[in-house]
Coordinates of C-alpha atoms in Angstrom, one line a residue:
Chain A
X399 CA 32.0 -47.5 -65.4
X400 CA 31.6 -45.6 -68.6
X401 CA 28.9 -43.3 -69.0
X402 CA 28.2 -42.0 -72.5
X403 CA 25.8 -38.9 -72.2
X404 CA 24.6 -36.7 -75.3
X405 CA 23.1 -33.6 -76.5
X406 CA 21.8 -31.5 -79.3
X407 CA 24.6 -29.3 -79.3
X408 CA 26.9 -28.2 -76.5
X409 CA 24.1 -27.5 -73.4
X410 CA 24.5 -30.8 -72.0
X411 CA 28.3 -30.1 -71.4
X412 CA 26.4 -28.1 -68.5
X413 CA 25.0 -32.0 -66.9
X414 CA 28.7 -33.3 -67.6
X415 CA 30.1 -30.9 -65.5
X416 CA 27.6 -31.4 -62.4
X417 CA 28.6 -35.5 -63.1
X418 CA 32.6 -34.8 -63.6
X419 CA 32.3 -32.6 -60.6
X420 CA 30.7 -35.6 -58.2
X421 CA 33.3 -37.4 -59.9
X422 CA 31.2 -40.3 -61.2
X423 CA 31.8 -42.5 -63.4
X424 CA 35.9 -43.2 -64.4
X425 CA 35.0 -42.3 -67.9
X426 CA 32.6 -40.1 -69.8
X427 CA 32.1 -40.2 -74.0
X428 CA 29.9 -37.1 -74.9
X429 CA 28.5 -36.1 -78.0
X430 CA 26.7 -33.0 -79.1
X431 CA 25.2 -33.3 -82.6
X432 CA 26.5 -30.0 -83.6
X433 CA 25.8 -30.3 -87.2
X434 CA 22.6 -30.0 -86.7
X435 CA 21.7 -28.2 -83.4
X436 CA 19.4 -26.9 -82.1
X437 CA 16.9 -30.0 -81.5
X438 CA 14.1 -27.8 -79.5
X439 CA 12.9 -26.1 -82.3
X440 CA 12.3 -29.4 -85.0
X441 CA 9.3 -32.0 -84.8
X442 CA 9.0 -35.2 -82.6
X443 CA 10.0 -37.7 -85.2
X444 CA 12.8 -36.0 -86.2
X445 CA 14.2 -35.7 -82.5
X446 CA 13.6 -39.3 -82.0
X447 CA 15.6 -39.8 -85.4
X448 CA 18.3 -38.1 -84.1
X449 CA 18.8 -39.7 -80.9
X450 CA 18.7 -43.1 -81.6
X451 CA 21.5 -41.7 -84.2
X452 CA 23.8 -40.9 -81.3
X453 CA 22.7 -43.7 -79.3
X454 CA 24.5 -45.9 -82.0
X455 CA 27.1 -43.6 -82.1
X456 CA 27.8 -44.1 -79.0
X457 CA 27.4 -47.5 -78.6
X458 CA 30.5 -47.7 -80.5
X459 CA 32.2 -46.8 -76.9
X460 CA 30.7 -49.9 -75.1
X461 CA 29.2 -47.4 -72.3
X462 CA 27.5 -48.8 -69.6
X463 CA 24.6 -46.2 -69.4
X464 CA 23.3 -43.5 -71.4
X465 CA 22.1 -40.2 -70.6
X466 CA 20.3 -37.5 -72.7
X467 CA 21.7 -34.9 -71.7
X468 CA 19.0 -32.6 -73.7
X469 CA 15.2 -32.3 -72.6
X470 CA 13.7 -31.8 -76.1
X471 CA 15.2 -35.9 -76.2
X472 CA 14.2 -36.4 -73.0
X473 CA 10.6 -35.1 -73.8
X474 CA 10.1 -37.2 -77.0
X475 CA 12.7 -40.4 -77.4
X476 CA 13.2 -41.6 -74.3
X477 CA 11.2 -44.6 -74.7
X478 CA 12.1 -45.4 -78.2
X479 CA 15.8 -44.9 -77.1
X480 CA 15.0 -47.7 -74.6
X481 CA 13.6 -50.1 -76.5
X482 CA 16.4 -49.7 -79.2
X483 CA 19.1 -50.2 -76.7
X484 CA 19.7 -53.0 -73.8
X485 CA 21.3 -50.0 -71.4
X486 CA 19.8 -48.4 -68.8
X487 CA 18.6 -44.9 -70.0
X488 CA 18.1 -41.7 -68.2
X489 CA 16.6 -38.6 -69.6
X490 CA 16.5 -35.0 -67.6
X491 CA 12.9 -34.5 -67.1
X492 CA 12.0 -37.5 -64.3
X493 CA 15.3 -36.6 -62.3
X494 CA 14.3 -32.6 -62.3
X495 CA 10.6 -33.2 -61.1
X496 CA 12.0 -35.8 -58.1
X497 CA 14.7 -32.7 -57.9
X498 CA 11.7 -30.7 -56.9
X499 CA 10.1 -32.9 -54.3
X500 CA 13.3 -33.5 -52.6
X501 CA 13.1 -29.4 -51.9
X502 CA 9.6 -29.9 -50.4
X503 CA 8.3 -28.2 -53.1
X504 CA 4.1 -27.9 -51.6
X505 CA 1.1 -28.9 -54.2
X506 CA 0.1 -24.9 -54.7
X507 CA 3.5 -23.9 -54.5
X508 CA 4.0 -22.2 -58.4
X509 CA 6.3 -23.9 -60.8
X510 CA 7.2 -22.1 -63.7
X511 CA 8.6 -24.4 -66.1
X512 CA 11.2 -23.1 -68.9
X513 CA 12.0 -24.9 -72.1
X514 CA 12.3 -25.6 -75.5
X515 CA 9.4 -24.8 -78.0
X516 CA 9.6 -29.1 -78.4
X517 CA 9.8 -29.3 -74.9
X518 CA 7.3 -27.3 -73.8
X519 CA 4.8 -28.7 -76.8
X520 CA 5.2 -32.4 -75.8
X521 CA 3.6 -31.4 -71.7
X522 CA 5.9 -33.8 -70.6
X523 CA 7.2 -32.0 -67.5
X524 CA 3.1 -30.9 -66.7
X525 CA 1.8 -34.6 -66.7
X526 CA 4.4 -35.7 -64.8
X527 CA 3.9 -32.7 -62.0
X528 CA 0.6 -33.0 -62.0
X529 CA 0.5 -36.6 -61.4
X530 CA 2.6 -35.6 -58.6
X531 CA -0.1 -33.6 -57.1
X532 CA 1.2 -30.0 -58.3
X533 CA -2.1 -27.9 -59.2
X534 CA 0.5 -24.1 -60.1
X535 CA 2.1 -24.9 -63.2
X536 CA 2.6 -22.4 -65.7
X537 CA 4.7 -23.9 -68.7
X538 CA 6.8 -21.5 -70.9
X539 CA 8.4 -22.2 -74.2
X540 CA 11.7 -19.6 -74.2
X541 CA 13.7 -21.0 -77.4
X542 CA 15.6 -17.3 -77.5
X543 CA 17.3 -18.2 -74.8
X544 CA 19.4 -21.0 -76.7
X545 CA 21.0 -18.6 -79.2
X546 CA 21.8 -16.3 -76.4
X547 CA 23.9 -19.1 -74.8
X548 CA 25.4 -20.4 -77.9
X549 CA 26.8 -16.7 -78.3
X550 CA 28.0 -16.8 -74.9
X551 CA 25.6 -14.2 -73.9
X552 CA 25.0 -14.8 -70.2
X553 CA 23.7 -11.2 -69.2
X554 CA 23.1 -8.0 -70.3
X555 CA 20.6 -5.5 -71.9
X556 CA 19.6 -8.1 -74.9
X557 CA 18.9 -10.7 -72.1
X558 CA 17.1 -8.4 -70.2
X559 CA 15.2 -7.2 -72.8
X560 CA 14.5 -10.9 -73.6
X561 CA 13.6 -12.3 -70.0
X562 CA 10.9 -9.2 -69.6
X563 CA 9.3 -10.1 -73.0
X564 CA 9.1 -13.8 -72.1
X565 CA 8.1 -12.6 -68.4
X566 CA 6.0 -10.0 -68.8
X567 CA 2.7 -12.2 -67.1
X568 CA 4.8 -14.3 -64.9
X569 CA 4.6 -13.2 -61.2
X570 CA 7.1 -14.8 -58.6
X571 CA 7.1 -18.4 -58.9
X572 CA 8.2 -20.5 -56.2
X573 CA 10.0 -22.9 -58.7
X574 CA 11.7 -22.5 -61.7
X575 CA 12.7 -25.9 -63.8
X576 CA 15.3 -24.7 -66.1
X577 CA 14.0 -27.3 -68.4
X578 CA 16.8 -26.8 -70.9
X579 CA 20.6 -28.0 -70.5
X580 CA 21.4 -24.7 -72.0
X581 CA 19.4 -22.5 -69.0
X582 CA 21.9 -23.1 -66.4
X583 CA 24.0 -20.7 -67.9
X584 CA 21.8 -17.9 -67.6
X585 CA 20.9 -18.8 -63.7
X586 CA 22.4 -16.0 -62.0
X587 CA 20.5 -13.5 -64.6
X588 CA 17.2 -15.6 -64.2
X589 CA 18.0 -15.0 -60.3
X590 CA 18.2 -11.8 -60.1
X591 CA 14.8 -11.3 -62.3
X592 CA 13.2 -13.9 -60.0
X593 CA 14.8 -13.4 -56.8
X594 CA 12.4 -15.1 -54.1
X595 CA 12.3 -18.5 -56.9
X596 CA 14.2 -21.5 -56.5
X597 CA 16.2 -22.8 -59.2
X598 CA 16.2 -26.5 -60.7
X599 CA 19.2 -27.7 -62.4
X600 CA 19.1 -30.3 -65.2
X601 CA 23.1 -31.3 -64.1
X602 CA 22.2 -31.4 -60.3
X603 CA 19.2 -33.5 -60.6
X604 CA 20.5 -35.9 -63.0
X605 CA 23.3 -36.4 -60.4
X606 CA 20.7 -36.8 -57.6
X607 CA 18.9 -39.3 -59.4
X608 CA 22.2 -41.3 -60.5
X609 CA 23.4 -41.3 -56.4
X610 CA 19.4 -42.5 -55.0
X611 CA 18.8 -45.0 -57.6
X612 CA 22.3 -46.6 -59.3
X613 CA 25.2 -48.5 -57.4
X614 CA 28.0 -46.1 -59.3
X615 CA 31.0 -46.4 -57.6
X616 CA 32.8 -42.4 -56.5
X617 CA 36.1 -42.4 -58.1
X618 CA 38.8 -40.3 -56.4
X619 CA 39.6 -38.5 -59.5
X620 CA 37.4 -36.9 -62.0
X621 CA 36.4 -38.8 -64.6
X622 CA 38.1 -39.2 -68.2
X623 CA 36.5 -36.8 -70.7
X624 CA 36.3 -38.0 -74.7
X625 CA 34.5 -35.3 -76.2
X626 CA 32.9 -35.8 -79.8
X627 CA 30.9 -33.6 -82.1
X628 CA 29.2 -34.0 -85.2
X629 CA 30.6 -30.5 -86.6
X630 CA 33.1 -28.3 -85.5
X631 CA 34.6 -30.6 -82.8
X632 CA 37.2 -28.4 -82.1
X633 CA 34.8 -25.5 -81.3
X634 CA 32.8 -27.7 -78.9
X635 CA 36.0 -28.5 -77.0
X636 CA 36.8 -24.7 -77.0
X637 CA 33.3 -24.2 -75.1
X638 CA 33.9 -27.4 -72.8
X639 CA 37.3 -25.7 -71.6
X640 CA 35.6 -22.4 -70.9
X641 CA 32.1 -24.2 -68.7
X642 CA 34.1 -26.7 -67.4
X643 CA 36.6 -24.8 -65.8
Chain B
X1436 CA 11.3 -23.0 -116.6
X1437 CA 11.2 -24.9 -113.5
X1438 CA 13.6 -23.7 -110.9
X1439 CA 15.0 -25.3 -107.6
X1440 CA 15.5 -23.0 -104.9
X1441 CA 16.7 -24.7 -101.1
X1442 CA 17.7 -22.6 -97.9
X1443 CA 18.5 -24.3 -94.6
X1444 CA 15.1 -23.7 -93.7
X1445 CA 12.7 -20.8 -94.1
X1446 CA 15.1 -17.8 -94.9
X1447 CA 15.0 -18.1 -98.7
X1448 CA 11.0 -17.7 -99.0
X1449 CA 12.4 -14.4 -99.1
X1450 CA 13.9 -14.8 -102.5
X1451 CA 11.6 -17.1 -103.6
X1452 CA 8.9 -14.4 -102.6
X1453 CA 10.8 -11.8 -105.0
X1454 CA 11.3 -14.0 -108.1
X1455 CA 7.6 -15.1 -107.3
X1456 CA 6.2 -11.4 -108.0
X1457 CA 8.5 -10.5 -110.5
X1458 CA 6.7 -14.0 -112.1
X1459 CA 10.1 -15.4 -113.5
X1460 CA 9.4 -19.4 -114.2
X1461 CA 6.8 -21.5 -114.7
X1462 CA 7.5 -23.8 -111.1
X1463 CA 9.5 -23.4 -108.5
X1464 CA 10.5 -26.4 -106.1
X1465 CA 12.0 -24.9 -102.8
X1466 CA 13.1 -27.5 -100.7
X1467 CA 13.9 -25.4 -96.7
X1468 CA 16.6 -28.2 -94.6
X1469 CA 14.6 -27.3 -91.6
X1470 CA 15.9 -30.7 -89.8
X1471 CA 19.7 -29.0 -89.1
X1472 CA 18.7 -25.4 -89.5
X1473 CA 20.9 -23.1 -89.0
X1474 CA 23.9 -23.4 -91.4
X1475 CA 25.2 -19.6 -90.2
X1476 CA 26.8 -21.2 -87.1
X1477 CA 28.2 -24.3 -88.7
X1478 CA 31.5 -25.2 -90.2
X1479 CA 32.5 -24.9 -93.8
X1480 CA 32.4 -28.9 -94.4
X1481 CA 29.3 -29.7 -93.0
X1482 CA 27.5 -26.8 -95.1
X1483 CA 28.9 -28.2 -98.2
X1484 CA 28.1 -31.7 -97.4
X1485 CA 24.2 -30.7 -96.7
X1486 CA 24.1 -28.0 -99.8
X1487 CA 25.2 -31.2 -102.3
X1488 CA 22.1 -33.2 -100.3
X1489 CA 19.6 -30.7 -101.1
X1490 CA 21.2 -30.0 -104.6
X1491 CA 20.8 -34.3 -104.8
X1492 CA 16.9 -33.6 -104.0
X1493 CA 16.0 -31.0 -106.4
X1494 CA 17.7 -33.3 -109.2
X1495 CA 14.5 -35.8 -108.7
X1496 CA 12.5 -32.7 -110.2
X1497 CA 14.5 -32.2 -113.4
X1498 CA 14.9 -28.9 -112.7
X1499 CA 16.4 -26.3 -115.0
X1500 CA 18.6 -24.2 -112.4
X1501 CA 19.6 -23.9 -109.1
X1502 CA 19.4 -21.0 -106.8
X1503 CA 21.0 -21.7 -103.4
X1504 CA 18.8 -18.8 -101.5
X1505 CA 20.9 -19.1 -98.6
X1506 CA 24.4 -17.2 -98.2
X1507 CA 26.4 -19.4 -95.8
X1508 CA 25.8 -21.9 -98.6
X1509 CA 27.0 -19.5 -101.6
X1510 CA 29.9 -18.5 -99.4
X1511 CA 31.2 -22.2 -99.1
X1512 CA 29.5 -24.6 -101.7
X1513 CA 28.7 -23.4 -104.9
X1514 CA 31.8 -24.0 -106.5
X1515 CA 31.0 -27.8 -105.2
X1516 CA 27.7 -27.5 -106.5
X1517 CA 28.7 -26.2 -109.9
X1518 CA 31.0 -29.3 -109.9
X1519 CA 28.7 -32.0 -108.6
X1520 CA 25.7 -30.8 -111.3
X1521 CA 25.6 -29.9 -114.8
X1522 CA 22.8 -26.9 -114.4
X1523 CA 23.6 -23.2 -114.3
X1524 CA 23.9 -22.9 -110.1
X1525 CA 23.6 -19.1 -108.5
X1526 CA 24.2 -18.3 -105.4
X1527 CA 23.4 -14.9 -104.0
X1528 CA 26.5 -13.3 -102.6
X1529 CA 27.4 -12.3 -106.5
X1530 CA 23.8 -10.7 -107.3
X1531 CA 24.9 -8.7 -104.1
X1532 CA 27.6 -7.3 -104.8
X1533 CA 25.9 -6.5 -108.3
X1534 CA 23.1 -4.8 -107.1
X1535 CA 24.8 -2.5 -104.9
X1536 CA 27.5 -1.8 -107.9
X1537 CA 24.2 -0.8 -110.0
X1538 CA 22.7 1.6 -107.2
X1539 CA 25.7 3.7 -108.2
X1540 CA 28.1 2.5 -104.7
X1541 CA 31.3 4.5 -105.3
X1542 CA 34.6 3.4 -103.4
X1543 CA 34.9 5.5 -100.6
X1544 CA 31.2 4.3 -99.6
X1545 CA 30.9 2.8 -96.4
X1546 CA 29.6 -0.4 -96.7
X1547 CA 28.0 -2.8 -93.8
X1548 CA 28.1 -6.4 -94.8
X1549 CA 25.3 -8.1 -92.3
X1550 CA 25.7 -12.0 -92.1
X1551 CA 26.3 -15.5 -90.1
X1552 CA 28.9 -16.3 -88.6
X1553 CA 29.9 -18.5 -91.1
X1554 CA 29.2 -15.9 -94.3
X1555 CA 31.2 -12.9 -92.5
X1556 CA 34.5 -15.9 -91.9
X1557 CA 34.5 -16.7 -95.3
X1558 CA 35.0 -13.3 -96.2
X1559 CA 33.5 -13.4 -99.7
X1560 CA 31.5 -10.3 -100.0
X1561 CA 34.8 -8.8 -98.9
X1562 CA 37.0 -10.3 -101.5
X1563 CA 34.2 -9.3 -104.5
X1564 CA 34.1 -6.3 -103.5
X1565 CA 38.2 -4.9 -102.9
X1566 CA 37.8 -6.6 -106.1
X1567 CA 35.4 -4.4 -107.2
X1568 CA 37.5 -1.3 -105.9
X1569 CA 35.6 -0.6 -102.7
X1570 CA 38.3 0.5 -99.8
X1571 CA 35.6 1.1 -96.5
X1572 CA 33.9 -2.1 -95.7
X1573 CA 32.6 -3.2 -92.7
X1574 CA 31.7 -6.9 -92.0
X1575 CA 29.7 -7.9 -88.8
X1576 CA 27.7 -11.6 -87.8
X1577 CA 24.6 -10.9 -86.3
X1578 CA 23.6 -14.4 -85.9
X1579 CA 21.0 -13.6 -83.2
X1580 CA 19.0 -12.5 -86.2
X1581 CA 18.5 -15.1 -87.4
X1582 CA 16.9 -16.9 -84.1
X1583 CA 14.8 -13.6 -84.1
X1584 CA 13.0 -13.7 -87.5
X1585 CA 12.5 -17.5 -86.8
X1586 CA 10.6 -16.4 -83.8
X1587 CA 8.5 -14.1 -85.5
X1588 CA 10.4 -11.0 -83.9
X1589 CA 10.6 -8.2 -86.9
X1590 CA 10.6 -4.9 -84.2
X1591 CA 10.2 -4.1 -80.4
X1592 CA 12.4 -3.7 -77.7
X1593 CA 14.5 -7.5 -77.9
X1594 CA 15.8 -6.4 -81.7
X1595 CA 16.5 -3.0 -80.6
X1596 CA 18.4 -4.1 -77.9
X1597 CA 20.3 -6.6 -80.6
X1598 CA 20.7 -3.9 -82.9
X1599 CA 22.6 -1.8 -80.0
X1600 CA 24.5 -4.5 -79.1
X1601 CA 25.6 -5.5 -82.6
X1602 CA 25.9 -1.8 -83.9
X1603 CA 27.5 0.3 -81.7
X1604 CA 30.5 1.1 -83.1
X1605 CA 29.1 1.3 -86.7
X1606 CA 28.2 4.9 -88.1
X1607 CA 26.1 5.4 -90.6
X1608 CA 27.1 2.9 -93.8
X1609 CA 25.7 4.2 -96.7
X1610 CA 25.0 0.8 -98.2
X1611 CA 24.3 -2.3 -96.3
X1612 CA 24.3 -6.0 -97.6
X1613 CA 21.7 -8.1 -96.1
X1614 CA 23.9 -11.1 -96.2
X1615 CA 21.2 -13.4 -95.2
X1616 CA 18.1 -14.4 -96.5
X1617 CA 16.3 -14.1 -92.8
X1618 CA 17.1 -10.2 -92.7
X1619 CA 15.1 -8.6 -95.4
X1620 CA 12.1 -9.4 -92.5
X1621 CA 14.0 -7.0 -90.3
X1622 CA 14.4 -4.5 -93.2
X1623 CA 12.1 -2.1 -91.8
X1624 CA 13.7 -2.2 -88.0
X1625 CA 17.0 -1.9 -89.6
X1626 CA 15.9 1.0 -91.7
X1627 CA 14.7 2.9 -88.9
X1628 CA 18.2 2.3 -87.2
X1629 CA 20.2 3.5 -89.9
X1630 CA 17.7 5.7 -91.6
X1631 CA 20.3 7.2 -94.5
X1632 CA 21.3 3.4 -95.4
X1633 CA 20.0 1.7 -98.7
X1634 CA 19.6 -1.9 -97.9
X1635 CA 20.6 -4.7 -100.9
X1636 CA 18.4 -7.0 -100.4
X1637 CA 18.8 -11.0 -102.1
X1638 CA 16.0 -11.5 -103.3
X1639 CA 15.7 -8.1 -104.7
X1640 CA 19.3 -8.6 -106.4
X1641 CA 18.6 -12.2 -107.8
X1642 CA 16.1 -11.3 -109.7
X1643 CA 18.0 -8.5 -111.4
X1644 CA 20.7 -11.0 -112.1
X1645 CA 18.3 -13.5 -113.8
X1646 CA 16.9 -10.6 -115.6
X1647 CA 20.2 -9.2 -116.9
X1648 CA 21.9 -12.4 -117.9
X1649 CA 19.5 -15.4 -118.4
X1650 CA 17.0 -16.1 -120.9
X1651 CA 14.2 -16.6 -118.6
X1652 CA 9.9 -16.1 -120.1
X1653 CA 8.1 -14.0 -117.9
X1654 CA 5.1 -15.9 -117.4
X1655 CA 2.0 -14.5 -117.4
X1656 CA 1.0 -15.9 -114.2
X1657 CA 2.7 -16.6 -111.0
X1658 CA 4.7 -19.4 -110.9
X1659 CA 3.2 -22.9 -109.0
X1660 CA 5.2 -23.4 -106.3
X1661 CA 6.1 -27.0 -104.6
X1662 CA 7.1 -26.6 -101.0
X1663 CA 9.5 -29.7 -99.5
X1664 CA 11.1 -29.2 -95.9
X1665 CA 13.6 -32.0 -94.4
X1666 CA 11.6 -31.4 -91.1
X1667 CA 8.0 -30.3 -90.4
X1668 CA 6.6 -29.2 -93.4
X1669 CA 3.5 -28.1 -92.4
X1670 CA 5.2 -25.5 -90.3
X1671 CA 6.9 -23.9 -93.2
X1672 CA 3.5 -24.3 -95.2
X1673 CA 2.3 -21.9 -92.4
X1674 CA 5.3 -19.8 -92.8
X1675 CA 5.1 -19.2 -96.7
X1676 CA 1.6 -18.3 -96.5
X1677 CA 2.2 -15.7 -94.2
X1678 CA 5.4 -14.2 -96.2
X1679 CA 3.9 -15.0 -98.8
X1680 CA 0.7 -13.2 -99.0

């Protein structure tokens, strides 16, 4: 099966490494619309513009599923990608709030959500927790935190400095969505802030989700990698050798 | 006069906001490409092939001239503006280099060129100004900056812990280029940080260069301005009012 998966920029490389990794699929197409990264700071329409854009593009590959690999997508095209495309269609937000139940997260247990300013904006992750019974939501919008990953800072005084000014009212949550594809980068300095929390991965949900619910057949190798961007490709391969390794 | 003035997004209100004051033109259309902001991180061909897009927008206006108020696009595309458009085209990196040759710079100055990624690689401050006989010249990306200002983060403890990061082996420059059109809202963090610096500042250095060599009426009245963005443009609506003002 070919899986063809796509993000903003080069965060979701961190969902194809948790999926190359479980070694599904026998081949993956990414591609990370580089040109015009980041996505979590623009408007809805222009997100959903964008996406069905790399849907196309990557209908070129004749992939069997799609994933967006990118929660500002996930929070505002999913459907539309859906009904442009016969394929099934997974975003990252559904997969991270069943990731949560699976941990027996409890109704007052506190989830602090983390995301994009679009994220964030369109409540998608609150609906679907409180539909789910969840009453301790607090969500946050940290869109500093993107930079600091694109510039491969993963610790240090400038992230400190950032996490205690995004923090500063934020007392021990039980849960913490990293509701970025970018934030898993940054989850051993977001640990040590928050030591006692729980961290949920975009990459490690998605791949629960795919196991529980889709008949993909565990391949003894990893899967091949085709790796596109829509600028710079050579720079996003540079990054994929350094995460995926 | 009606002049057409673009940026990736909402960096070049600050040179609009100088030539605004100094009340050069009768209209000014600024068109911000806030759908694939930033440009600073991008690669040389996709800056020139979105500078010729917005250059292709301002045309419906009839405009007189073109100032590209952004310096990742005057490092890469102005020669390809200049050939895709018959309309005197500036860019700001020249003004610059001007404006600190008129504050009396002499060549043993140190001087800090502040930038993108993509305007420190191209090295063209550097090249105008060896050319210009200058021998101690430093030239640093700080593209965190530019995430900063978008934020709305001018001071406190995040830029200081950017500035640290980004400046500590830099000593006291006695000039320093503000090679981007987001910076001149750090100007007063920076000043404080390098408190015997005089900061060149685009907007500042544009408007000398239109004074000195173009035949441009002083109105008696502020130019009208017409605001365009390629994504949300109520959000930079919001954001020129506030520079603005």
């Amino acid at each position: 099966m070919r899986l063809g998966l796509f993000d903003s920029g080069v965060g979701g490389l961190t969902v194809l490494k948790s999926i190359k990794e479980h070694k599904l699929f026998d081949e993956i197409i990414y591609y990370g619309d580089t040109a015009r990264v980041p996505y979590g700071t623009k408007d809805k329409n222009t997100i959903i513009r964008y996406a069905l854009e790399a849907v196309e593009f990557l209908k070129n590959f004749e992939v069997d599923m799609i994933v967006a690999a990118c929660n500002s997508v996930s929070a505002y095209a999913i459907e539309e990608i859906r009904e442009h495309i016969n394929l099934p269609v997974l975003g990252v937000i559904e997969p991270g709030v069943k990731a949560l139940l699976k941990r027996d997260a409890k109704p007052k247990d506190h989830i602090l959500i983390l995301g994009t300013t679009a994220t964030i904006q369109s409540q998608k992750y609150e609906r679907l927790l409180h539909a789910n019974g969840f009453l301790n939501i607090t969500a946050l919008a940290t869109p500093l935190f993107v930079p600091l990953v694109e510039e491969g800072i993963f610790e240090g005084e400038i992230l400190d400095s950032t996490m205690r000014h995004y923090f500063k009212d934020i007392k021990d949550p039980d849960f913490i969505i990293l509701g970025c594809t970018h934030f898993p980068l940054l989850k051993d300095s977001l640990q040590d802030y928050f030591p006692n929390s729980i961290l949920i991965h975009s990459g490690e949900a998605i791949v629960e989700h795919l196991q529980s619910n889709f008949d993909i057949t565990k391949s003894s190798n990893s899967p091949t990698l085709k790796l596109f961007a829509s600028s710079d490709p050579d720079g996003l391969k540079r990054v994929a050798k350094l995460w995926l390794s």
